[in-house]
Short mmCIF file of C-alpha atoms in Angstrom, two decimals:
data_model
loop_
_atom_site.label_atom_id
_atom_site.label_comp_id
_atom_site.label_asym_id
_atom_site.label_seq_id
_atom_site.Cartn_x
_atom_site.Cartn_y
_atom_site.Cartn_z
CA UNK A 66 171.45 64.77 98.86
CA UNK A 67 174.07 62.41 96.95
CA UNK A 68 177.62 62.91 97.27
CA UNK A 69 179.95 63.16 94.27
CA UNK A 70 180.23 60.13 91.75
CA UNK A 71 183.02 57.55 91.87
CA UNK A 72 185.78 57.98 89.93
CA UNK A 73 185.61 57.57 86.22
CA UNK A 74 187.91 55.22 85.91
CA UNK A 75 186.21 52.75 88.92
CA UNK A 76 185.18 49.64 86.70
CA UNK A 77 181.16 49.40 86.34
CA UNK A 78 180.43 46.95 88.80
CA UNK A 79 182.11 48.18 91.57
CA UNK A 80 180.63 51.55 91.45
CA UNK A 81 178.29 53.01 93.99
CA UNK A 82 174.45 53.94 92.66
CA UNK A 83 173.94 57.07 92.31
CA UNK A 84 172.22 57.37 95.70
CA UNK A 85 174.43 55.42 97.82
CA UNK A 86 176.96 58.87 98.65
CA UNK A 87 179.53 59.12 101.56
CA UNK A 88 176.78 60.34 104.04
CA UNK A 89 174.55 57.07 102.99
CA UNK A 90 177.97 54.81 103.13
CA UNK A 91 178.58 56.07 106.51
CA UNK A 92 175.61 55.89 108.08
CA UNK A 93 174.49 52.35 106.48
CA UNK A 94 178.15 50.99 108.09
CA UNK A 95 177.42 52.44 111.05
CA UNK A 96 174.04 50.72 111.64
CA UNK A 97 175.30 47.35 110.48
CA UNK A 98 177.65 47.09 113.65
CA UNK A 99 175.59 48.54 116.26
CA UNK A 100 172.89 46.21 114.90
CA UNK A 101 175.34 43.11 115.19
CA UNK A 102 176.24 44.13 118.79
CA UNK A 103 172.49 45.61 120.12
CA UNK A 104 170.61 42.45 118.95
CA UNK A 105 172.73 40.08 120.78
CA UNK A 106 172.50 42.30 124.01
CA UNK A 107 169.24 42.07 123.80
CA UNK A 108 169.66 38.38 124.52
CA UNK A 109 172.60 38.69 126.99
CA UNK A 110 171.04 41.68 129.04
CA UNK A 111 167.97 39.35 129.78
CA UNK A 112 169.71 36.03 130.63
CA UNK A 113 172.45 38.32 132.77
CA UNK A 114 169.10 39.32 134.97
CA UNK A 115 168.22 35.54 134.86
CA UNK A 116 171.99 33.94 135.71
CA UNK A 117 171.91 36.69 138.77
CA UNK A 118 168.93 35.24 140.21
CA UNK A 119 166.47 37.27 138.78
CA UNK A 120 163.09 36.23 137.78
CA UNK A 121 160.18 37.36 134.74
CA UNK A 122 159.46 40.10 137.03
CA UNK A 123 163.29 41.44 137.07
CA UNK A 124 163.62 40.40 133.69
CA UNK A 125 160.33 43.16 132.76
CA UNK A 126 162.14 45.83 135.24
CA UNK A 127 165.65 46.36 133.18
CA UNK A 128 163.60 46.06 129.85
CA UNK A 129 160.79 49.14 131.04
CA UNK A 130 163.82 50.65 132.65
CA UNK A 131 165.20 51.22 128.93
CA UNK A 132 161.61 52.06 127.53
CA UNK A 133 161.18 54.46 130.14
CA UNK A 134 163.82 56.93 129.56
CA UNK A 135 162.84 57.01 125.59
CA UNK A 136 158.98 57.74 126.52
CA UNK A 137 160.97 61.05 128.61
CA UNK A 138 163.16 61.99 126.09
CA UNK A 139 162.63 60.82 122.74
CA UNK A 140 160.16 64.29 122.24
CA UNK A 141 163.08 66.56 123.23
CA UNK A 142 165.89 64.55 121.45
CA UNK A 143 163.36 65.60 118.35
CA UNK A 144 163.70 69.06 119.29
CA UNK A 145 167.67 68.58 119.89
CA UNK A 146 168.50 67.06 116.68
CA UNK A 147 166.51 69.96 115.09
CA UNK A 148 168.31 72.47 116.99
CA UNK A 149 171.52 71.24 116.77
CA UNK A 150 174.22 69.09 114.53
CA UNK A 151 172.98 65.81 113.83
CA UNK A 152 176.21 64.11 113.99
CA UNK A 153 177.35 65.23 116.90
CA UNK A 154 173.85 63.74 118.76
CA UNK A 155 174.76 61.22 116.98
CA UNK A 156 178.04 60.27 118.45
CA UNK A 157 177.37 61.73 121.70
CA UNK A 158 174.62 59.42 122.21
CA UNK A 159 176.96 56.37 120.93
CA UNK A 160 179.48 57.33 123.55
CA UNK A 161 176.60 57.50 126.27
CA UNK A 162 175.88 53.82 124.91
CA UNK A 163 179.08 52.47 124.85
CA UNK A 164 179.30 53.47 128.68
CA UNK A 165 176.87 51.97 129.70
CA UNK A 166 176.62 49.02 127.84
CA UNK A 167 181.22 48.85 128.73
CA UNK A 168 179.80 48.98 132.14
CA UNK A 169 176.91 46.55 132.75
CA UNK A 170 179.47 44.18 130.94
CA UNK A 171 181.82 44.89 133.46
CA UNK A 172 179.41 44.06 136.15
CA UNK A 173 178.45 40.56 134.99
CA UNK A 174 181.82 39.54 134.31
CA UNK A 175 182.62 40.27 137.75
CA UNK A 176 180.29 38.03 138.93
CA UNK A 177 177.53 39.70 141.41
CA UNK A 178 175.29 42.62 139.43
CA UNK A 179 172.34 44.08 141.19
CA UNK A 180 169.30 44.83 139.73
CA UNK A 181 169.39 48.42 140.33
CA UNK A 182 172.50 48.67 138.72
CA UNK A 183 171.06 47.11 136.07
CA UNK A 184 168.05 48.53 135.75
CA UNK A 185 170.25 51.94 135.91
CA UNK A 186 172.64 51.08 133.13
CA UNK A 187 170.01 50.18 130.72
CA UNK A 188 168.26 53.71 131.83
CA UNK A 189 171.29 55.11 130.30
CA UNK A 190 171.53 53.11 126.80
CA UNK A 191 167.71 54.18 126.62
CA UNK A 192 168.61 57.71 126.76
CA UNK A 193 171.00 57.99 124.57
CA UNK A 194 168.89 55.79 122.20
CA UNK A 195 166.23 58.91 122.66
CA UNK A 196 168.47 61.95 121.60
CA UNK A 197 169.92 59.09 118.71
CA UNK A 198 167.02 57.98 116.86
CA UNK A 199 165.58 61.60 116.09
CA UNK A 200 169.01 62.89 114.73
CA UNK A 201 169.87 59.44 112.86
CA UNK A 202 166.48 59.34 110.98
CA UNK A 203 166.67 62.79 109.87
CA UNK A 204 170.44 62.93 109.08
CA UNK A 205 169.01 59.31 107.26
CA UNK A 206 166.46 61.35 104.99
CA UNK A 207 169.04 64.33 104.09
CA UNK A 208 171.59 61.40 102.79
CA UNK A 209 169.33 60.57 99.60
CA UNK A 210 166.84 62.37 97.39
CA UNK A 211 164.66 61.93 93.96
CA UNK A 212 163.38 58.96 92.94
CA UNK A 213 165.64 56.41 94.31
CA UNK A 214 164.66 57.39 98.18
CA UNK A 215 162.35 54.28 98.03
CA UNK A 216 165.10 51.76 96.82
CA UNK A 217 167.96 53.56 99.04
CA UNK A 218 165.99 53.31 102.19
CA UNK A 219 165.24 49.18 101.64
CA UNK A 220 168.83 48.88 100.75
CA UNK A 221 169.86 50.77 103.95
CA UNK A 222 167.08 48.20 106.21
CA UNK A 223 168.58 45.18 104.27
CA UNK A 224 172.26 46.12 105.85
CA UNK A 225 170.55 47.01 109.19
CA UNK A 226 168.37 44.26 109.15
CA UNK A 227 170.94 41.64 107.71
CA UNK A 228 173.19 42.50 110.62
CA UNK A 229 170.47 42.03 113.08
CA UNK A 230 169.63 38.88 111.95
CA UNK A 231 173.22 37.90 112.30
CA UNK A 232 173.63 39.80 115.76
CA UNK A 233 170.82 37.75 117.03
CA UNK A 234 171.83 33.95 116.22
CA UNK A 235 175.32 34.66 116.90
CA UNK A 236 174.56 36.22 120.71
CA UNK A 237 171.91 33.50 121.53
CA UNK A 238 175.11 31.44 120.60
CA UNK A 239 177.59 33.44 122.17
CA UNK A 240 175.53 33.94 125.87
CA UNK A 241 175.14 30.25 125.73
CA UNK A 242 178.78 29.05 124.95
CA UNK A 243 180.50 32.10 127.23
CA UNK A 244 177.76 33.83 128.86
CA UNK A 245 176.11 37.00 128.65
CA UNK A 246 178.59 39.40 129.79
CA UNK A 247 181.08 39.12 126.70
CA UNK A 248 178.05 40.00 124.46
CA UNK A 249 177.48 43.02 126.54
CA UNK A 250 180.96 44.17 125.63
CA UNK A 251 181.01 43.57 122.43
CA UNK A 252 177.90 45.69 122.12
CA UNK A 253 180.08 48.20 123.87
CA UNK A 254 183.06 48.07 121.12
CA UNK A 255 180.17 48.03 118.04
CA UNK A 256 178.83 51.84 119.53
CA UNK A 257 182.54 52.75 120.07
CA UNK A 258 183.30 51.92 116.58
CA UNK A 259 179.94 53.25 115.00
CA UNK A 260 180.76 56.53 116.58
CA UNK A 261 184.27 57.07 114.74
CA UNK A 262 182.30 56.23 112.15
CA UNK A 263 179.24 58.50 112.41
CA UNK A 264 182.16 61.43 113.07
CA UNK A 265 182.79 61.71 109.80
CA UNK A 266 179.62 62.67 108.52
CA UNK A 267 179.49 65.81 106.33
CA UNK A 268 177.12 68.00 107.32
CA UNK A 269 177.81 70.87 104.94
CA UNK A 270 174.79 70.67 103.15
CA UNK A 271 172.63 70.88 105.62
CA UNK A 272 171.13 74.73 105.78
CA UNK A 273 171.87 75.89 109.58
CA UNK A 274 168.35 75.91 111.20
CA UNK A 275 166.61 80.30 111.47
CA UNK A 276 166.42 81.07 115.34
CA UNK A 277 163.53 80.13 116.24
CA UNK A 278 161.27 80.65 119.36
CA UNK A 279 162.92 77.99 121.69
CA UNK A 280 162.07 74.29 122.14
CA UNK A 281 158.63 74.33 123.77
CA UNK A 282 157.49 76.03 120.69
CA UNK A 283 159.13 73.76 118.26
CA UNK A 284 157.11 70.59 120.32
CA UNK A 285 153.81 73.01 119.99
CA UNK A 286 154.49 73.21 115.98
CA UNK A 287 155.12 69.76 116.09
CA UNK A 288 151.80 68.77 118.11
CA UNK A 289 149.80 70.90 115.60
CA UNK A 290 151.87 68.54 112.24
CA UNK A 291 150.54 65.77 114.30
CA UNK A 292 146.73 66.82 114.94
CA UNK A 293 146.07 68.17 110.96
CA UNK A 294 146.94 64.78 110.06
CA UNK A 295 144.46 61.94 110.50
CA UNK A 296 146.38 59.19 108.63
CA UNK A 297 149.21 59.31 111.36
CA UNK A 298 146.72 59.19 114.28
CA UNK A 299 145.83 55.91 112.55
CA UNK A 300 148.85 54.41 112.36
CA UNK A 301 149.95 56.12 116.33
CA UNK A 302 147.30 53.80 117.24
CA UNK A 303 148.04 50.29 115.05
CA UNK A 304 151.64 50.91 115.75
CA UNK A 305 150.81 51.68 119.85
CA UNK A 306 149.16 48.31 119.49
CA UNK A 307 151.56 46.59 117.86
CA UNK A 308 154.61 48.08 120.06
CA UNK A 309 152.85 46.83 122.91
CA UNK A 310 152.49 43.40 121.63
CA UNK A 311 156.09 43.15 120.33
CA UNK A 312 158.23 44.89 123.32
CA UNK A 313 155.73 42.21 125.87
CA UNK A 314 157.19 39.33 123.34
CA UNK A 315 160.83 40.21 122.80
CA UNK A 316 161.47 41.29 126.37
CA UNK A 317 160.02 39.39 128.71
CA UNK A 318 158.30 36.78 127.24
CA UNK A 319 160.57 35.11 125.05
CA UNK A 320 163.17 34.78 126.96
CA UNK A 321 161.24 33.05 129.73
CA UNK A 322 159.74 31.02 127.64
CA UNK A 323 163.16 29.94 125.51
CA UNK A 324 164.00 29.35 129.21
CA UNK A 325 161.66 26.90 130.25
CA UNK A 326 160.02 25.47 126.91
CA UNK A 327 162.33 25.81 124.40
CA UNK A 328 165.62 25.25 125.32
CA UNK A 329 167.47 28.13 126.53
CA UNK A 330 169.20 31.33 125.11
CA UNK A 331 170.39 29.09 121.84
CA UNK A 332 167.04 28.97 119.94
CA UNK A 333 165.43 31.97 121.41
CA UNK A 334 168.71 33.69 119.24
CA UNK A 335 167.79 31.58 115.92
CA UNK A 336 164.47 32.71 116.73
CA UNK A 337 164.91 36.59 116.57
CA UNK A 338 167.74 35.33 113.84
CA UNK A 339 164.28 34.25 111.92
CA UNK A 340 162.44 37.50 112.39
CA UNK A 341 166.12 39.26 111.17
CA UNK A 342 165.46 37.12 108.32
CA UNK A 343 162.09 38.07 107.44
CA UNK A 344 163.02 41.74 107.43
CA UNK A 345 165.75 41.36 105.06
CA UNK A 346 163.45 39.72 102.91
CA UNK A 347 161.04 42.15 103.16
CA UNK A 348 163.21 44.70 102.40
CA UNK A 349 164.31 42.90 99.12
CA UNK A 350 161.08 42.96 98.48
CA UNK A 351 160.52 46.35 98.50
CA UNK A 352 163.52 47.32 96.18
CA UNK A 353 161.38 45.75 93.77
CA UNK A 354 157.82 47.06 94.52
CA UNK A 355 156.31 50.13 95.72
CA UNK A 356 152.62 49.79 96.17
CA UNK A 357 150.71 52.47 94.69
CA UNK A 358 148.60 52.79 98.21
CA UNK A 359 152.12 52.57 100.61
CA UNK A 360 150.58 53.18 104.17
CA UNK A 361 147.63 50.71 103.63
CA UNK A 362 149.75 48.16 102.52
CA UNK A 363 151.72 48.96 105.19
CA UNK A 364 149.39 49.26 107.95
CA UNK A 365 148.18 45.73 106.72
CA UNK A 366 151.13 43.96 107.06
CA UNK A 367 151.41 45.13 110.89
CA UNK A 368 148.68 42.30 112.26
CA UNK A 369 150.95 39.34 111.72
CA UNK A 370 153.02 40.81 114.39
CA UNK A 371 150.57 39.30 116.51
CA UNK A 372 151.71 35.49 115.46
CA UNK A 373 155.21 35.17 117.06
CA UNK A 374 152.88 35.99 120.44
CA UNK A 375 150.27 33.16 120.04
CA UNK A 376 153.45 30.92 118.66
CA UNK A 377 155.04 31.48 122.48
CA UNK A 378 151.79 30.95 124.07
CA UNK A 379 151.27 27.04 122.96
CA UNK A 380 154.27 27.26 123.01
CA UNK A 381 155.10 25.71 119.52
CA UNK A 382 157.70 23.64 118.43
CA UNK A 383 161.02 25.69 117.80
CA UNK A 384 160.64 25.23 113.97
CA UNK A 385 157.51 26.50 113.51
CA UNK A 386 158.20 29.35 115.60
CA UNK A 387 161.36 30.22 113.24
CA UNK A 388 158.75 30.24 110.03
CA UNK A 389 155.92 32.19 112.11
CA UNK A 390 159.01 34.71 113.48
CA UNK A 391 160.07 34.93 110.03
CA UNK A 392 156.57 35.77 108.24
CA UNK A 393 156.36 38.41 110.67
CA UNK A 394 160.05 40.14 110.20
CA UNK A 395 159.09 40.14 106.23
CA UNK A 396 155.69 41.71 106.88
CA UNK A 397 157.26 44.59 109.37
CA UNK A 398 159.55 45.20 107.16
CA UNK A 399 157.16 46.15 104.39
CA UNK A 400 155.89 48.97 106.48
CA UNK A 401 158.97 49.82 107.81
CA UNK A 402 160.01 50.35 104.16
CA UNK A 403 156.46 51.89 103.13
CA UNK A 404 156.19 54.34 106.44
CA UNK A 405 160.04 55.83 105.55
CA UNK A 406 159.53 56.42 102.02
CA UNK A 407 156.09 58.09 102.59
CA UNK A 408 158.16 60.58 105.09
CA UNK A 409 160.75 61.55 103.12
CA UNK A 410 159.40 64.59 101.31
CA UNK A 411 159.00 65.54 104.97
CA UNK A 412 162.44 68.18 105.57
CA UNK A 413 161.57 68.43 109.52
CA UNK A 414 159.86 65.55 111.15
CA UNK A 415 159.24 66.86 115.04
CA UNK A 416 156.03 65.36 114.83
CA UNK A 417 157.30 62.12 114.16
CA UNK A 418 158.76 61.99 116.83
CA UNK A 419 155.55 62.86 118.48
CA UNK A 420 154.13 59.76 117.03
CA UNK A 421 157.02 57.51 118.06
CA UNK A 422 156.41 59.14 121.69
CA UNK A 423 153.04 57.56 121.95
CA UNK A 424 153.71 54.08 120.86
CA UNK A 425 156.97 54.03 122.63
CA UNK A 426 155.06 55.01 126.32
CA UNK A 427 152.61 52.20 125.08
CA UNK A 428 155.62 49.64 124.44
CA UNK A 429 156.37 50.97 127.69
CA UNK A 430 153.16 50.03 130.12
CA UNK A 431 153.35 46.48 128.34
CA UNK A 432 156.60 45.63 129.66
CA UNK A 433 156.26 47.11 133.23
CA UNK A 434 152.55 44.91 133.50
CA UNK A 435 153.99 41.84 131.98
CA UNK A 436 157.43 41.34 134.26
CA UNK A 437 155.86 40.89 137.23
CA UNK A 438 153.02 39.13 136.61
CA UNK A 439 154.18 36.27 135.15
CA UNK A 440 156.40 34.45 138.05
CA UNK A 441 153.22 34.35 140.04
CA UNK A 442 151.56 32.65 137.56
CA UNK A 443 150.75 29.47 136.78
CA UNK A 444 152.01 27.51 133.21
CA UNK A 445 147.90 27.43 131.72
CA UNK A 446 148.12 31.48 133.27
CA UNK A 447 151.17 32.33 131.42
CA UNK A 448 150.35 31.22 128.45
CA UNK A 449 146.84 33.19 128.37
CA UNK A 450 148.84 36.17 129.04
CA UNK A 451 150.24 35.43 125.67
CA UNK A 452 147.66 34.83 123.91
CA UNK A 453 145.95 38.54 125.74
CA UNK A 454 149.22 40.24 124.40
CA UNK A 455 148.99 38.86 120.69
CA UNK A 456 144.70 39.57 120.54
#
């Protein structure tokens, strides 16, 4: 769906394509700020467990306690954001975030967090990230149509990823110069302000839904999408392979490493500010080329997610790291590109989010085994775990 054209007397080059209506607009502005502000808590939210006293085994706790609550609820936030309207999951969930998020800030300014408290706040961000993602990627797929779906969706993950890449080096900057819990908060403003934003979404032209038999039957349909199609199994399982690998690296073992190899919270931010990087790159790349076989090129370019893992487990020097963080971020982002544009003729996606259910409990699993393990290992141990999580 496109909105209505500029006006005809807007000069040529400032003009919006085609594609790019007020829906698109909206929702590509929203994601650039709660990318800027969610990549740099990523950062902060693990050095706040390591400034409190916390260890790799704390640091895996908050990060599963996030996972957790989307492996729960990411199924019936599906089902939600098919039952109901998509902005209004949408902003709900941002307010949920920017509670929590406002919160846990709070707490590390003041000085003394717990880990429960911690590990209860993130809970709450990962919740409302599990009723969000379902109604953002859908509301995402009504915002364009035709031909141009390919080139609108790289566009959108250029923005997204763009920010990210910014949102990373500058809170790896930020937690080092004023510490973690001013990144927190302004994580907490970017949801506040994404969710004015996302409230002015049009939803219009969006058919209400037929009563239908209730939610449990919707999942059922859903499981049934899922089973008749053999080419998602095979990607449920890369991508379950793959989450597992990256959620081990980004959460737990990056930071520990950046800790005690690398330098601290300043290069472990360049770092992810490399792998940002990549993905806008590989987005570019796909507004100029769609493969004629999208999900095997795609599915291909998930393996060198498996680098940045053997990078931390040498661990490398921080350049090469940025160029193996980077390779990986452009490769990702091909598939990211590829998997979204071979969706879109898709109208209801429940059993997406069926798929996404899977890897995410496997994302999951990786986390909770990896946190606690490594402080009771020693430096040749830790770095064999790495190399286990990237084979």
């Amino acid at each position: 769906m496109t909105s209505t054209s500029d006006a005809p007397g807007t000069p040529a080059r400032l003009r919006r394509p085609g594609w790019a209506g007020r829906n698109y607009s909206l929702l590509t502005a929203a994601a650039v700020v709660t990318s800027l502000g969610a990549n740099g808590s990523l950062i902060a939210a693990a050095f706040a467990v390591l400034d409190a006293g916390g260890d790799g085994g704390d640091v895996g706790l908050v990060a599963a306690a996030r996972t957790l609550p989307l492996v729960l609820f990411l199924l019936i936030g599906g089902a939600v954001a098919d039952r109901f309207p998509r902005h209004r999951v949408m902003v709900a969930a941002n307010c949920l975030n920017f509670l929590s998020q406002g919160t846990f800030a709070v707490l590390v300014l003041a000085g003394d967090p717990r880990l429960w408290q911690m590990m209860l706040l993130t809970a709450l961000g990962g919740t409302g990230q599990a009723f969000f993602s379902p109604a953002a990627e859908g509301m995402l797929m009504s915002s364009v149509s035709g031909e141009q779906a390919g080139r609108a969706f790289a566009v959108f993950r250029i923005a997204m990823q763009g920010a990210a890449l910014g949102g990373a080096a500058l809170g790896g900057a930020l937690v080092a110069a004023v510490g973690p819990g001013w990144v927190l908060a302004v994580d907490a403003a970017a949801f506040a302000v994404a969710g004015l934003l996302r409230s002015f979404l049009d939803v219009s032209h969006i058919p209400p839904r037929a009563p239908g038999e209730g939610m449990l039957a919707d999942l059922r349909e859903g499981w049934q999408e899922v089973k008749g199609r053999p080419w998602l199994w095979g990607i449920v399982v890369q991508f379950s392979i793959a989450n597992a690998v990256v959620g081990a690296a980004d959460a737990v073992y990056g930071p520990l490493v950046a800790r005690d190899s690398l330098g601290g919270p300043g290069p472990w931010g360049l770092a992810l500010g490399a792998f940002g990087a990549g993905t806008v790159a590989g987005a570019l790349l796909m507004t100029r080329w769609k493969p004629r076989r999208l999900l095997f090129v795609g599915t291909l370019c998930i393996f060198p997610l498996a680098l940045p893992s053997a990078a931390l487990a040498v661990p490398v020097p921080v350049g090469i790291l940025y160029v193996v963080m980077f390779v990986s971020g452009t490769t990702v982002e091909v598939f990211g590109v590829s998997w979204m544009t071979a969706q879109h003729p898709c109208e209801r996606n429940l059993f997406v989010w069926l798929m996404t259910w899977y890897s995410e409990r496997t994302g999951e699993t990786s986390k909770v085994r990896t946190g606690p393990v490594w402080p009771v290992c020693r430096p040749r141990r830790q770095r064999a775990s790495c190399l286990l999580t990237a084979h």
